[in-house]
Coordinates of C-alpha atoms in Angstrom, one line a residue:
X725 CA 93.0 153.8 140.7
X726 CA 91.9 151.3 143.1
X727 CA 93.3 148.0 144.3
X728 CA 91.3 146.0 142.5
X729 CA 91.8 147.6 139.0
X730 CA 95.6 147.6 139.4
X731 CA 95.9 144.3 140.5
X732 CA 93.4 142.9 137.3
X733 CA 95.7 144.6 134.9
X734 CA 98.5 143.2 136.4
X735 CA 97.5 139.8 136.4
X736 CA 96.6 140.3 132.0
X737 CA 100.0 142.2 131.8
X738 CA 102.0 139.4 133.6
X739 CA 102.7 136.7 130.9
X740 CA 102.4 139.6 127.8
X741 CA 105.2 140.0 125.3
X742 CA 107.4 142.9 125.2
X743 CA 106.0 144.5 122.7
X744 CA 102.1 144.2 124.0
X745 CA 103.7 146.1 127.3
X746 CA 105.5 148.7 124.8
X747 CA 101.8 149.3 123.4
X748 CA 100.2 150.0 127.0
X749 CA 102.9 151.7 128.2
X750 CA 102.4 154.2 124.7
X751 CA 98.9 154.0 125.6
X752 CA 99.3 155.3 129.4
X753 CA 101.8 158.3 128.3
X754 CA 99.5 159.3 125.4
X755 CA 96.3 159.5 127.6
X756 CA 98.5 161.3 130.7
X757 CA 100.0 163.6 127.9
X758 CA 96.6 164.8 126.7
X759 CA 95.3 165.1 130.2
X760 CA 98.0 167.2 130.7
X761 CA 98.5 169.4 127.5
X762 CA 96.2 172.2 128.2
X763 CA 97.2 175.2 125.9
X764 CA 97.6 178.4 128.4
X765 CA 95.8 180.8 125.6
X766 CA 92.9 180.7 124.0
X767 CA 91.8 182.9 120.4
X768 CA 89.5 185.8 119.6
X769 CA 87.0 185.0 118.0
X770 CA 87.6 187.1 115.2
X771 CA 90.7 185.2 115.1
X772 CA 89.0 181.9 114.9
X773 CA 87.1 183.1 112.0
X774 CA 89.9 183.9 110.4
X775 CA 91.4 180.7 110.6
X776 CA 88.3 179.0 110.1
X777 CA 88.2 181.0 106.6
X778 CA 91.5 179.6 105.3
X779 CA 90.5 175.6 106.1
X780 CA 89.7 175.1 102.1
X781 CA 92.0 178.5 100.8
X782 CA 93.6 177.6 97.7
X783 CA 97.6 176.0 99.0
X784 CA 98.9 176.9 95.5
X785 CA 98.8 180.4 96.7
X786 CA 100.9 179.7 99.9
X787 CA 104.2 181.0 100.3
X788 CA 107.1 178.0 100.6
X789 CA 108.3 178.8 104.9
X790 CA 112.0 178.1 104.2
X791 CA 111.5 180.0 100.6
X792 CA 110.4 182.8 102.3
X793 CA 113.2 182.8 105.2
X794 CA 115.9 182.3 102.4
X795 CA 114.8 185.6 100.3
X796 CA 114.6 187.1 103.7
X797 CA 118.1 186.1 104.6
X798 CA 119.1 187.7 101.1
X799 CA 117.6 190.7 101.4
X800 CA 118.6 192.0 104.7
X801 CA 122.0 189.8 105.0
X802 CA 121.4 188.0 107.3

């Protein structure tokens, strides 16, 4: 960043409350995070279709996670 961009936001940032500096500093760390979260895989696209197919599936017909890990517990004694 240059000098001159720095030194601007400093000046606005020097008399701001607590909380505006909380907000900038959230700000900062969610734009470096994003920059910075790039997913090491990518999908088929067969595999895209797929999940593509599923956006308006019906949920009723979706299997409860920790229902499912419970009967599985059960069954094989875990």
């Amino acid at each position: 960043m240059e000098t001159k961009s720095i030194d601007l936001l400093t000046r606005k940032l020097k008399n701001a409350p607590q909380s505006v500096l909380e907000r900038v500093i959230g700000y900062v760390d969610a734009l470096i995070e994003s920059a910075t979260n790039n997913k090491p895989y990518g999908l088929s696209k067969e595999q895209q279709q797929i999940l593509d197919s599923q956006i308006n599936s019906d949920k009723t017909t979706y299997t409860d996670a920790e229902k499912l890990y419970t009967d599985f517990k059960k069954k094989y004694e875990l």
